Amino acid sequence: MPKAEEKLIGKDGIRIDGRKFNELRPTKIEIGILSNADGSAYIEQGKNKILAAVYGPHEVHPKHLAQPDRSILRCRYHMAPFSVDERKSPAPSRREMELSKVIRESLEPSIFLEYYPRTSIDLFIEVLQANGGTRCSGITVASLALADAGIPMRDLIAACAAGKVEGQLVLDLNDEEDKKGEADVPVAYTPNLNVITLLQMDGQLTLEEFEQTVNLSLEGCKQLYAMQKEALKVKYVAVKEEVDE
Amino acid sequence: MSSIVRVKQKQIAELMNKGKRLDGRELNDYREIKVEMGIIEKAEGSARVLLGKTEVLVGIKIEAGEPFPDTPNEGVLTVNAELVPLASPTFEPGPPDENAIELARVVDRGIRESKAVNLEKLCLEPGKKVLVVFIDVYVLNHDGNLIDASALAALAALVNTKMPKYEIEEGEVKVKPGYIPLPMQNYPIAITFGKINGKLAIDPWLEEEQVMDSRLTMAIEKDGKICAIQKGGTGYFSTEQIFEVSKIAQEKASEIRKLVVKE
């Protein structure tokens, strides 16, 4: 147990896990790792370990949900019982239901749903280990799974939170910073369209702090976006080489 | 989106380009608000909010219970929302769907993050007995912007709450005669904007909600800080729009707060 006096940010401005205020957690992304899914991706962001899989576009079940002019996107964000300190019941919690909704709504603007009328695109996000900021890591990895499934998209979507910890604005909060900090602002951003598709906040911020925090999280999103593109290149350049041989 | 909705969207968008709305309001006009408090005698606190034709009833019940293990010295606050079928042809009976859950969680976030209720004062015996405050949001008529109406009704009901005097005697919870108000220390107000065809309108009503591509809610505390945000809907916002919303929300919140809190 850490001592009650232990600070989350040291005198030198270094955070509890050794990062600077504007530094992302070490992030690793892999694409196309599940053979059954039409598209899949995996992300490790700090201790977050999250899998995303996409099935579809395919026939909708139940059929009455089908839309005559577009595909429907369905999303399930789910945490494994062993992903957190205290075992989480596998039944979907109210938090998971809300996150499933906001994640779906953050990804929908990027997808050309009108290309696939009367179908559904089903997206599953499984959090295998959670350490703060899983909705953002989940969006980042889900956008890649959609791309891996070959679904036409306007752009990739990258998400990252910023917040206020011990009076300082910091990027990409880990679990401890999120729980003990003063505010947390998760943002999803799509650089090509230059728009924000997810915005939430809890905590307390003045309007000036809020503006700075949003701008800080956009910096994080841009870095993640570059990693997303790199990960797609690694996968598909490798595939192309195989084909060429 | 059905073709009828598309026609309506075009009509609403054209009006908004001229700074007008279907119900005669301007883009930054809120609907008329009426607040009634203390209308359910059996509840410890209650309030009904009419926001135009949207009607929300909130009842507060207080019980003795156990604290969460990670906050042994604090009372417990829970918000639940019911979209009762009598409120709209689109509401169905059954357990809360994702819309009801989102509504409850956004109302909860504003109250919790602003520390509206001083939960430490609801502790009877650390780690063992605390008071549990149940905030039940009951939507009676849905004419748009349920979040703002529910958040305001919840705040008004908390302000209205008179709780019994609980004491611990020989390890048992005893109820003493008399009532005391809830220990309130902040007054969050939620302000929601709808975005239709790139334009923002405050307090969207049902016709606008049906055609809007996204909404943005900000809860503002008594000192003007933001304490909760939720974006909803399948659209997006530019950063400029978000900062514009935060400024207007701050102004509107201090006006609306006066309906519930007499300084």
Short mmCIF file of C-alpha atoms in Angstrom, two decimals:
data_model
loop_
_atom_site.label_atom_id
_atom_site.label_comp_id
_atom_site.label_asym_id
_atom_site.label_seq_id
_atom_site.Cartn_x
_atom_site.Cartn_y
_atom_site.Cartn_z
CA MET A 1 0.00 0.00 0.00
CA PRO A 2 1.34 3.44 -0.85
CA LYS A 3 1.67 5.82 2.05
CA ALA A 4 -1.06 8.43 2.35
CA GLU A 5 1.56 11.14 1.94
CA GLU A 6 2.83 9.80 -1.36
CA LYS A 7 2.53 12.35 -4.14
CA LEU A 8 1.26 11.54 -7.63
CA ILE A 9 3.55 14.16 -9.15
CA GLY A 10 7.08 14.70 -7.83
CA LYS A 11 8.83 18.04 -7.35
CA ASP A 12 10.60 17.54 -10.68
CA GLY A 13 7.21 17.23 -12.43
CA ILE A 14 7.63 13.50 -12.99
CA ARG A 15 4.50 11.42 -12.49
CA ILE A 16 4.09 8.31 -10.40
CA ASP A 17 4.83 6.03 -13.35
CA GLY A 18 7.82 8.10 -14.49
CA ARG A 19 6.11 10.11 -17.24
CA LYS A 20 6.19 13.82 -18.01
CA PHE A 21 2.89 15.78 -17.96
CA ASN A 22 2.39 15.49 -21.72
CA GLU A 23 3.60 11.95 -22.22
CA LEU A 24 1.45 8.99 -23.24
CA ARG A 25 1.82 5.61 -21.59
CA PRO A 26 4.00 3.15 -23.58
CA THR A 27 1.66 1.91 -26.28
CA LYS A 28 1.77 -1.20 -28.44
CA ILE A 29 -0.76 -1.95 -31.14
CA GLU A 30 -1.30 -5.12 -33.18
CA ILE A 31 -3.74 -5.68 -35.98
CA GLY A 32 -5.56 -8.77 -37.26
CA ILE A 33 -4.86 -11.20 -34.45
CA LEU A 34 -8.18 -13.08 -34.25
CA SER A 35 -8.78 -15.45 -37.15
CA ASN A 36 -12.57 -15.75 -36.83
CA ALA A 37 -13.36 -12.05 -36.74
CA ASP A 38 -13.66 -10.00 -39.94
CA GLY A 39 -11.40 -7.46 -38.31
CA SER A 40 -9.53 -7.33 -35.03
CA ALA A 41 -6.93 -5.37 -33.14
CA TYR A 42 -5.16 -5.38 -29.78
CA ILE A 43 -3.76 -2.51 -27.77
CA GLU A 44 -1.54 -2.28 -24.73
CA GLN A 45 -1.44 1.22 -23.31
CA GLY A 46 0.43 1.09 -20.04
CA LYS A 47 -1.24 -1.73 -18.15
CA ASN A 48 -4.42 -1.51 -20.24
CA LYS A 49 -4.78 -4.61 -22.39
CA ILE A 50 -7.75 -4.46 -24.74
CA LEU A 51 -8.98 -6.59 -27.64
CA ALA A 52 -11.46 -5.42 -30.25
CA ALA A 53 -13.18 -7.52 -32.91
CA VAL A 54 -15.57 -6.64 -35.72
CA TYR A 55 -18.08 -8.94 -37.35
CA GLY A 56 -19.89 -7.73 -40.44
CA PRO A 57 -21.37 -6.07 -42.30
CA HIS A 58 -23.71 -9.07 -42.11
CA GLU A 59 -27.40 -9.91 -41.81
CA VAL A 60 -29.08 -8.33 -38.80
CA HIS A 61 -30.46 -10.45 -35.97
CA PRO A 62 -33.19 -9.75 -34.92
CA LYS A 63 -34.32 -8.72 -38.40
CA HIS A 64 -36.66 -5.92 -37.33
CA LEU A 65 -33.67 -3.81 -36.31
CA ALA A 66 -32.51 -3.55 -39.92
CA GLN A 67 -32.55 -0.09 -41.49
CA PRO A 68 -33.54 0.23 -45.15
CA ASP A 69 -30.99 2.94 -45.92
CA ARG A 70 -27.95 2.03 -43.88
CA SER A 71 -26.10 -0.47 -41.78
CA ILE A 72 -26.46 -0.35 -38.01
CA LEU A 73 -23.42 -0.27 -35.77
CA ARG A 74 -23.69 -2.22 -32.55
CA CYS A 75 -21.09 -2.05 -29.87
CA ARG A 76 -20.41 -3.97 -26.69
CA TYR A 77 -17.76 -2.72 -24.30
CA HIS A 78 -17.12 -5.37 -21.71
CA MET A 79 -14.62 -5.89 -18.92
CA ALA A 80 -13.29 -9.31 -18.01
CA PRO A 81 -13.98 -10.33 -14.39
CA PHE A 82 -10.22 -10.54 -13.75
CA SER A 83 -9.38 -7.18 -15.37
CA VAL A 84 -9.58 -5.17 -12.15
CA ASP A 85 -8.43 -5.52 -8.51
CA GLU A 86 -11.80 -6.66 -7.12
CA ARG A 87 -13.44 -9.27 -9.33
CA LYS A 88 -16.03 -7.64 -11.56
CA SER A 89 -19.27 -9.50 -12.15
CA PRO A 90 -19.37 -10.58 -15.81
CA ALA A 91 -22.94 -9.26 -16.17
CA PRO A 92 -22.96 -5.90 -17.99
CA SER A 93 -22.91 -3.05 -15.47
CA ARG A 94 -24.59 0.33 -15.93
CA ARG A 95 -21.16 1.82 -16.57
CA GLU A 96 -20.46 -0.68 -19.34
CA MET A 97 -23.84 -0.01 -20.93
CA GLU A 98 -23.19 3.74 -20.96
CA LEU A 99 -19.68 3.25 -22.34
CA SER A 100 -20.97 0.91 -25.07
CA LYS A 101 -23.32 3.70 -26.11
CA VAL A 102 -20.81 6.55 -26.09
CA ILE A 103 -18.16 4.45 -27.85
CA ARG A 104 -20.64 3.51 -30.57
CA GLU A 105 -21.62 7.15 -30.98
CA SER A 106 -17.98 8.21 -31.15
CA LEU A 107 -17.18 5.74 -33.96
CA GLU A 108 -20.32 6.11 -36.07
CA PRO A 109 -19.39 9.47 -37.64
CA SER A 110 -16.31 7.83 -39.19
CA ILE A 111 -18.09 4.95 -40.94
CA PHE A 112 -19.90 5.00 -44.30
CA LEU A 113 -22.88 3.10 -42.86
CA GLU A 114 -24.99 4.02 -45.92
CA TYR A 115 -22.88 1.67 -48.08
CA TYR A 116 -24.42 -1.43 -46.46
CA PRO A 117 -28.20 -1.08 -46.09
CA ARG A 118 -30.12 -3.74 -44.09
CA THR A 119 -26.95 -5.06 -42.41
CA SER A 120 -25.28 -4.74 -39.06
CA ILE A 121 -21.69 -4.18 -38.06
CA ASP A 122 -21.03 -5.72 -34.66
CA LEU A 123 -18.15 -4.45 -32.61
CA PHE A 124 -16.90 -6.16 -29.47
CA ILE A 125 -14.42 -4.57 -27.10
CA GLU A 126 -13.06 -6.83 -24.38
CA VAL A 127 -11.00 -5.21 -21.65
CA LEU A 128 -8.61 -7.94 -20.46
CA GLN A 129 -6.84 -5.68 -18.01
CA ALA A 130 -7.92 -2.19 -16.98
CA ASN A 131 -5.73 0.54 -15.57
CA GLY A 132 -7.52 3.79 -16.33
CA GLY A 133 -8.63 5.30 -19.61
CA THR A 134 -10.07 2.08 -21.03
CA ARG A 135 -12.85 3.82 -22.96
CA CYS A 136 -10.25 5.81 -24.87
CA SER A 137 -7.93 2.87 -25.50
CA GLY A 138 -11.07 0.95 -26.50
CA ILE A 139 -12.05 3.53 -29.12
CA THR A 140 -8.51 3.69 -30.51
CA VAL A 141 -8.33 -0.09 -30.90
CA ALA A 142 -11.92 -0.45 -32.13
CA SER A 143 -11.33 2.03 -34.94
CA LEU A 144 -8.41 -0.15 -36.08
CA ALA A 145 -10.51 -3.32 -35.91
CA LEU A 146 -13.08 -1.61 -38.16
CA ALA A 147 -10.33 -0.67 -40.59
CA ASP A 148 -8.95 -4.22 -40.47
CA ALA A 149 -12.43 -5.51 -41.35
CA GLY A 150 -12.21 -3.45 -44.54
CA ILE A 151 -15.13 -1.22 -43.65
CA PRO A 152 -15.02 2.06 -45.59
CA MET A 153 -14.25 4.90 -43.22
CA ARG A 154 -13.78 8.65 -43.46
CA ASP A 155 -10.84 8.49 -41.07
CA LEU A 156 -9.44 6.60 -38.11
CA ILE A 157 -10.53 7.77 -34.70
CA ALA A 158 -8.05 8.11 -31.86
CA ALA A 159 -9.03 8.77 -28.27
CA CYS A 160 -7.12 9.96 -25.25
CA ALA A 161 -7.95 11.55 -21.93
CA ALA A 162 -6.32 14.48 -20.21
CA GLY A 163 -7.07 15.75 -16.75
CA LYS A 164 -5.96 17.57 -13.65
CA VAL A 165 -3.89 15.87 -10.98
CA GLU A 166 -2.62 17.74 -7.92
CA GLY A 167 -3.27 21.05 -9.66
CA GLN A 168 -1.40 20.12 -12.83
CA LEU A 169 -2.84 19.28 -16.23
CA VAL A 170 -1.62 15.87 -17.41
CA LEU A 171 -2.12 13.63 -20.44
CA ASP A 172 -3.40 10.04 -20.49
CA LEU A 173 -4.28 9.44 -16.83
CA ASN A 174 -3.62 6.04 -15.32
CA ASP A 175 -6.01 4.46 -12.85
CA GLU A 176 -4.47 6.03 -9.76
CA GLU A 177 -4.33 9.51 -11.29
CA ASP A 178 -7.93 9.13 -12.46
CA LYS A 179 -9.20 8.06 -9.03
CA LYS A 180 -7.27 10.59 -6.95
CA GLY A 181 -7.09 13.43 -9.47
CA GLU A 182 -9.36 16.44 -9.68
CA ALA A 183 -10.69 15.97 -13.21
CA ASP A 184 -10.68 13.61 -16.19
CA VAL A 185 -11.65 14.60 -19.75
CA PRO A 186 -11.79 11.74 -22.28
CA VAL A 187 -11.77 12.95 -25.90
CA ALA A 188 -12.05 11.12 -29.22
CA TYR A 189 -10.73 12.98 -32.23
CA THR A 190 -10.51 12.42 -35.93
CA PRO A 191 -7.59 14.42 -37.36
CA ASN A 192 -8.64 14.48 -41.05
CA LEU A 193 -12.07 15.92 -40.26
CA ASN A 194 -10.66 17.91 -37.32
CA VAL A 195 -13.70 17.17 -35.14
CA ILE A 196 -14.35 15.71 -31.72
CA THR A 197 -16.60 12.65 -31.61
CA LEU A 198 -16.48 11.85 -27.90
CA LEU A 199 -16.32 14.28 -25.04
CA GLN A 200 -17.01 13.52 -21.43
CA MET A 201 -15.78 14.99 -18.21
CA ASP A 202 -15.95 14.42 -14.52
CA GLY A 203 -14.27 16.46 -11.82
CA GLN A 204 -13.97 20.21 -11.50
CA LEU A 205 -12.35 22.58 -13.99
CA THR A 206 -12.61 26.28 -14.75
CA LEU A 207 -13.39 27.20 -18.37
CA GLU A 208 -9.72 28.12 -18.99
CA GLU A 209 -8.48 24.83 -17.52
CA PHE A 210 -11.07 22.97 -19.56
CA GLU A 211 -9.84 24.54 -22.82
CA GLN A 212 -6.24 23.68 -21.97
CA THR A 213 -7.20 20.14 -21.02
CA VAL A 214 -9.07 19.53 -24.28
CA ASN A 215 -6.11 20.89 -26.26
CA LEU A 216 -3.73 18.64 -24.31
CA SER A 217 -5.84 15.56 -24.99
CA LEU A 218 -5.93 16.44 -28.70
CA GLU A 219 -2.12 16.30 -28.69
CA GLY A 220 -2.36 12.78 -27.26
CA CYS A 221 -4.95 11.79 -29.88
CA LYS A 222 -2.64 12.99 -32.67
CA GLN A 223 0.23 10.87 -31.35
CA LEU A 224 -2.03 7.82 -31.09
CA TYR A 225 -3.33 8.48 -34.60
CA ALA A 226 0.24 8.28 -35.93
CA MET A 227 0.70 4.94 -34.10
CA GLN A 228 -2.58 3.66 -35.53
CA LYS A 229 -1.48 4.38 -39.09
CA GLU A 230 1.92 2.84 -38.43
CA ALA A 231 0.30 -0.34 -37.09
CA LEU A 232 -1.88 -0.66 -40.20
CA LYS A 233 1.17 -0.20 -42.40
CA VAL A 234 3.12 -2.86 -40.53
CA LYS A 235 0.29 -5.37 -41.02
CA TYR A 236 -0.59 -4.63 -44.61
CA VAL A 237 2.88 -4.01 -45.95
CA ALA A 238 3.76 -7.45 -44.54
CA VAL A 239 0.73 -8.97 -46.28
CA LYS A 240 1.65 -7.32 -49.55
CA GLU A 241 5.17 -8.74 -49.38
CA GLU A 242 3.72 -12.23 -48.86
CA VAL A 243 1.50 -11.78 -51.91
CA ASP A 244 4.40 -10.51 -54.00
CA GLU A 245 6.53 -13.55 -53.25
CA MET B 1 -33.47 8.53 -40.85
CA SER B 2 -36.87 8.25 -42.52
CA SER B 3 -37.79 10.59 -45.35
CA ILE B 4 -40.31 12.45 -43.17
CA VAL B 5 -37.58 13.13 -40.63
CA ARG B 6 -35.31 14.32 -43.42
CA VAL B 7 -37.91 16.83 -44.61
CA LYS B 8 -38.30 18.04 -41.05
CA GLN B 9 -34.56 18.32 -40.62
CA LYS B 10 -34.33 20.49 -43.73
CA GLN B 11 -37.09 22.76 -42.45
CA ILE B 12 -35.52 23.09 -38.99
CA ALA B 13 -32.03 23.63 -40.41
CA GLU B 14 -33.27 26.38 -42.76
CA LEU B 15 -34.97 28.15 -39.87
CA MET B 16 -31.84 27.84 -37.72
CA ASN B 17 -29.75 29.45 -40.45
CA LYS B 18 -31.95 32.52 -39.92
CA GLY B 19 -31.45 32.21 -36.14
CA LYS B 20 -35.00 30.94 -35.58
CA ARG B 21 -36.63 27.74 -34.34
CA LEU B 22 -39.89 25.87 -34.99
CA ASP B 23 -41.38 26.84 -31.63
CA GLY B 24 -40.54 30.53 -32.04
CA ARG B 25 -37.46 30.57 -29.82
CA GLU B 26 -34.08 31.98 -30.76
CA LEU B 27 -31.02 29.69 -30.72
CA ASN B 28 -29.96 30.58 -27.17
CA ASP B 29 -33.46 30.78 -25.64
CA TYR B 30 -34.35 28.25 -22.99
CA ARG B 31 -37.96 27.08 -22.68
CA GLU B 32 -40.04 28.28 -19.75
CA ILE B 33 -39.19 26.40 -16.55
CA LYS B 34 -41.53 25.70 -13.66
CA VAL B 35 -40.31 24.06 -10.46
CA GLU B 36 -42.58 22.71 -7.74
CA MET B 37 -41.09 21.23 -4.61
CA GLY B 38 -42.39 18.89 -1.95
CA ILE B 39 -45.28 17.36 -3.86
CA ILE B 40 -44.86 13.77 -2.66
CA GLU B 41 -45.37 13.67 1.11
CA LYS B 42 -44.09 10.13 1.57
CA ALA B 43 -40.75 10.96 0.00
CA GLU B 44 -38.09 12.71 2.08
CA GLY B 45 -37.74 15.18 -0.76
CA SER B 46 -39.43 15.67 -4.13
CA ALA B 47 -39.72 18.08 -7.01
CA ARG B 48 -41.48 18.35 -10.32
CA VAL B 49 -39.94 20.28 -13.17
CA LEU B 50 -41.80 21.44 -16.24
CA LEU B 51 -39.47 22.41 -19.06
CA GLY B 52 -41.88 23.50 -21.75
CA LYS B 53 -43.97 20.35 -22.08
CA THR B 54 -41.27 18.04 -20.74
CA GLU B 55 -42.22 16.93 -17.26
CA VAL B 56 -39.98 15.15 -14.77
CA LEU B 57 -40.70 14.11 -11.20
CA VAL B 58 -37.90 13.27 -8.79
CA GLY B 59 -38.37 11.64 -5.42
CA ILE B 60 -35.70 11.25 -2.76
CA LYS B 61 -35.76 8.38 -0.30
CA ILE B 62 -33.26 8.01 2.53
CA GLU B 63 -32.39 4.79 4.31
CA ALA B 64 -29.68 3.58 6.63
CA GLY B 65 -27.28 1.20 4.91
CA GLU B 66 -23.68 0.16 4.52
CA PRO B 67 -20.92 2.31 2.99
CA PHE B 68 -18.82 1.23 0.00
CA PRO B 69 -15.56 -0.37 1.21
CA ASP B 70 -13.42 2.31 -0.50
CA THR B 71 -15.31 5.20 1.13
CA PRO B 72 -16.06 3.99 4.69
CA ASN B 73 -16.68 7.53 5.99
CA GLU B 74 -19.14 8.64 3.35
CA GLY B 75 -22.83 8.22 2.75
CA VAL B 76 -24.00 6.62 -0.49
CA LEU B 77 -25.70 8.42 -3.37
CA THR B 78 -27.50 6.56 -6.14
CA VAL B 79 -29.42 7.87 -9.12
CA ASN B 80 -31.88 5.78 -11.08
CA ALA B 81 -33.99 6.94 -13.99
CA GLU B 82 -37.21 5.42 -15.30
CA LEU B 83 -38.51 6.32 -18.72
CA VAL B 84 -42.05 5.27 -17.82
CA PRO B 85 -44.19 4.17 -20.78
CA LEU B 86 -46.87 6.77 -20.09
CA ALA B 87 -44.37 9.52 -20.94
CA SER B 88 -43.93 8.80 -24.64
CA PRO B 89 -45.11 6.39 -27.37
CA THR B 90 -41.45 5.44 -27.83
CA PHE B 91 -40.91 4.28 -24.23
CA GLU B 92 -41.46 0.61 -23.48
CA PRO B 93 -41.92 -1.22 -20.19
CA GLY B 94 -39.01 -3.23 -18.89
CA PRO B 95 -35.65 -2.71 -17.23
CA PRO B 96 -33.87 0.61 -17.97
CA ASP B 97 -32.42 0.70 -21.49
CA GLU B 98 -29.19 2.45 -22.44
CA ASN B 99 -30.96 5.81 -22.73
CA ALA B 100 -32.35 5.58 -19.20
CA ILE B 101 -28.97 4.44 -17.88
CA GLU B 102 -27.15 7.27 -19.63
CA LEU B 103 -29.69 9.78 -18.27
CA ALA B 104 -29.25 8.52 -14.72
CA ARG B 105 -25.48 8.47 -14.99
CA VAL B 106 -25.24 12.01 -16.37
CA VAL B 107 -27.51 13.34 -13.60
CA ASP B 108 -25.42 11.37 -11.09
CA ARG B 109 -22.14 12.75 -12.48
CA GLY B 110 -23.21 16.37 -12.02
CA ILE B 111 -24.31 15.82 -8.43
CA ARG B 112 -21.37 13.62 -7.48
CA GLU B 113 -18.54 15.57 -9.11
CA SER B 114 -19.72 18.93 -7.78
CA LYS B 115 -19.98 17.33 -4.32
CA ALA B 116 -23.49 18.79 -4.11
CA VAL B 117 -24.29 16.68 -1.04
CA ASN B 118 -21.68 16.57 1.71
CA LEU B 119 -21.53 12.79 1.95
CA GLU B 120 -19.18 12.80 4.94
CA LYS B 121 -22.00 14.23 7.03
CA LEU B 122 -24.13 11.20 6.14
CA CYS B 123 -21.82 8.81 7.97
CA LEU B 124 -23.33 7.34 11.16
CA GLU B 125 -20.64 4.83 12.12
CA PRO B 126 -17.47 4.72 9.97
CA GLY B 127 -17.24 1.56 7.90
CA LYS B 128 -20.53 0.20 9.24
CA LYS B 129 -23.55 2.47 8.97
CA VAL B 130 -24.17 5.39 6.66
CA LEU B 131 -27.20 7.02 5.08
CA VAL B 132 -28.08 6.06 1.53
CA VAL B 133 -29.72 8.74 -0.61
CA PHE B 134 -31.83 7.30 -3.44
CA ILE B 135 -32.56 9.79 -6.20
CA ASP B 136 -35.27 8.38 -8.44
CA VAL B 137 -35.93 10.23 -11.67
CA TYR B 138 -39.38 9.64 -13.10
CA VAL B 139 -39.97 11.01 -16.58
CA LEU B 140 -43.69 11.78 -16.94
CA ASN B 141 -43.81 13.51 -20.31
CA HIS B 142 -41.07 13.47 -22.93
CA ASP B 143 -40.85 16.59 -25.04
CA GLY B 144 -37.08 16.73 -25.33
CA ASN B 145 -34.02 17.58 -23.21
CA LEU B 146 -34.66 15.06 -20.45
CA ILE B 147 -31.13 15.53 -19.10
CA ASP B 148 -31.53 19.19 -18.12
CA ALA B 149 -35.05 18.69 -16.76
CA SER B 150 -34.01 15.63 -14.73
CA ALA B 151 -30.85 17.26 -13.36
CA LEU B 152 -32.82 20.33 -12.28
CA ALA B 153 -35.59 18.23 -10.72
CA ALA B 154 -33.00 16.13 -8.87
CA LEU B 155 -31.29 19.24 -7.51
CA ALA B 156 -34.61 20.81 -6.48
CA ALA B 157 -35.63 17.58 -4.74
CA LEU B 158 -32.31 17.43 -2.86
CA VAL B 159 -32.74 21.04 -1.75
CA ASN B 160 -36.27 20.16 -0.65
CA THR B 161 -35.22 17.04 1.29
CA LYS B 162 -35.86 16.81 5.01
CA MET B 163 -34.34 13.72 6.46
CA PRO B 164 -35.15 12.05 9.76
CA LYS B 165 -32.58 12.38 12.54
CA TYR B 166 -30.67 9.12 12.67
CA GLU B 167 -28.46 8.17 15.61
CA ILE B 168 -26.51 5.12 16.65
CA GLU B 169 -27.46 3.70 20.04
CA GLU B 170 -25.76 0.54 21.27
CA GLY B 171 -24.83 -0.38 17.71
CA GLU B 172 -28.40 0.00 16.45
CA VAL B 173 -29.69 2.70 14.13
CA LYS B 174 -32.41 4.69 15.89
CA VAL B 175 -34.68 7.30 14.36
CA LYS B 176 -35.15 10.35 16.57
CA PRO B 177 -38.06 12.77 16.28
CA GLY B 178 -37.57 15.81 14.08
CA TYR B 179 -36.14 16.47 10.64
CA ILE B 180 -33.02 18.14 9.31
CA PRO B 181 -32.20 19.32 5.76
CA LEU B 182 -29.66 17.44 3.65
CA PRO B 183 -26.12 18.87 3.99
CA MET B 184 -26.00 20.64 0.60
CA GLN B 185 -22.82 22.44 -0.43
CA ASN B 186 -23.07 22.85 -4.21
CA TYR B 187 -25.76 23.36 -6.83
CA PRO B 188 -24.90 21.91 -10.26
CA ILE B 189 -27.04 22.88 -13.26
CA ALA B 190 -26.96 20.89 -16.51
CA ILE B 191 -27.20 22.76 -19.81
CA THR B 192 -27.66 20.86 -23.06
CA PHE B 193 -27.18 21.97 -26.65
CA GLY B 194 -28.34 20.16 -29.77
CA LYS B 195 -26.41 20.36 -33.03
CA ILE B 196 -28.47 20.40 -36.22
CA ASN B 197 -26.79 20.81 -39.58
CA GLY B 198 -23.73 22.36 -37.96
CA LYS B 199 -25.67 24.88 -35.83
CA LEU B 200 -26.11 24.84 -32.07
CA ALA B 201 -29.40 25.37 -30.23
CA ILE B 202 -29.82 25.36 -26.47
CA ASP B 203 -32.45 23.17 -24.76
CA PRO B 204 -33.55 21.11 -27.81
CA TRP B 205 -37.19 20.02 -27.70
CA LEU B 206 -38.51 16.76 -29.11
CA GLU B 207 -38.89 17.86 -32.75
CA GLU B 208 -35.30 19.07 -32.69
CA GLU B 209 -34.00 16.02 -30.86
CA GLN B 210 -35.45 13.77 -33.53
CA VAL B 211 -33.38 15.45 -36.24
CA MET B 212 -30.26 16.54 -34.36
CA ASP B 213 -27.02 14.71 -35.03
CA SER B 214 -25.48 15.23 -31.62
CA ARG B 215 -25.89 16.89 -28.28
CA LEU B 216 -23.53 18.25 -25.69
CA THR B 217 -24.36 18.59 -22.00
CA MET B 218 -22.30 20.51 -19.48
CA ALA B 219 -23.04 20.67 -15.76
CA ILE B 220 -21.91 23.91 -14.12
CA GLU B 221 -21.32 24.40 -10.40
CA LYS B 222 -22.21 27.43 -8.33
CA ASP B 223 -18.77 29.05 -8.82
CA GLY B 224 -18.96 28.63 -12.60
CA LYS B 225 -16.64 25.63 -12.91
CA ILE B 226 -17.58 22.74 -15.17
CA CYS B 227 -18.18 19.53 -13.21
CA ALA B 228 -19.56 17.09 -15.80
CA ILE B 229 -19.76 16.78 -19.57
CA GLN B 230 -21.48 14.30 -21.83
CA LYS B 231 -21.56 14.25 -25.59
CA GLY B 232 -24.35 12.17 -27.10
CA GLY B 233 -25.61 11.27 -30.53
CA THR B 234 -23.79 10.05 -33.60
CA GLY B 235 -22.41 13.38 -34.77
CA TYR B 236 -19.40 15.46 -33.79
CA PHE B 237 -18.34 18.90 -32.58
CA SER B 238 -15.49 21.22 -33.47
CA THR B 239 -13.29 22.46 -30.64
CA GLU B 240 -14.60 26.01 -31.23
CA GLN B 241 -18.18 24.79 -30.76
CA ILE B 242 -17.25 23.03 -27.52
CA PHE B 243 -15.68 26.14 -26.04
CA GLU B 244 -18.64 28.25 -27.20
CA VAL B 245 -21.00 25.82 -25.45
CA SER B 246 -19.00 26.06 -22.22
CA LYS B 247 -19.29 29.85 -22.14
CA ILE B 248 -23.03 30.01 -22.85
CA ALA B 249 -23.68 27.14 -20.43
CA GLN B 250 -21.90 29.03 -17.66
CA GLU B 251 -24.16 32.08 -18.16
CA LYS B 252 -27.39 30.12 -18.47
CA ALA B 253 -26.62 27.95 -15.47
CA SER B 254 -26.38 30.91 -13.10
CA GLU B 255 -29.78 32.17 -14.35
CA ILE B 256 -31.48 28.80 -13.93
CA ARG B 257 -29.89 28.13 -10.54
CA LYS B 258 -31.90 31.04 -9.10
CA LEU B 259 -35.10 29.05 -9.64
CA VAL B 260 -34.00 26.46 -7.09
CA VAL B 261 -31.58 28.21 -4.77
CA LYS B 262 -32.50 31.47 -3.11
CA GLU B 263 -29.23 33.19 -2.28
#
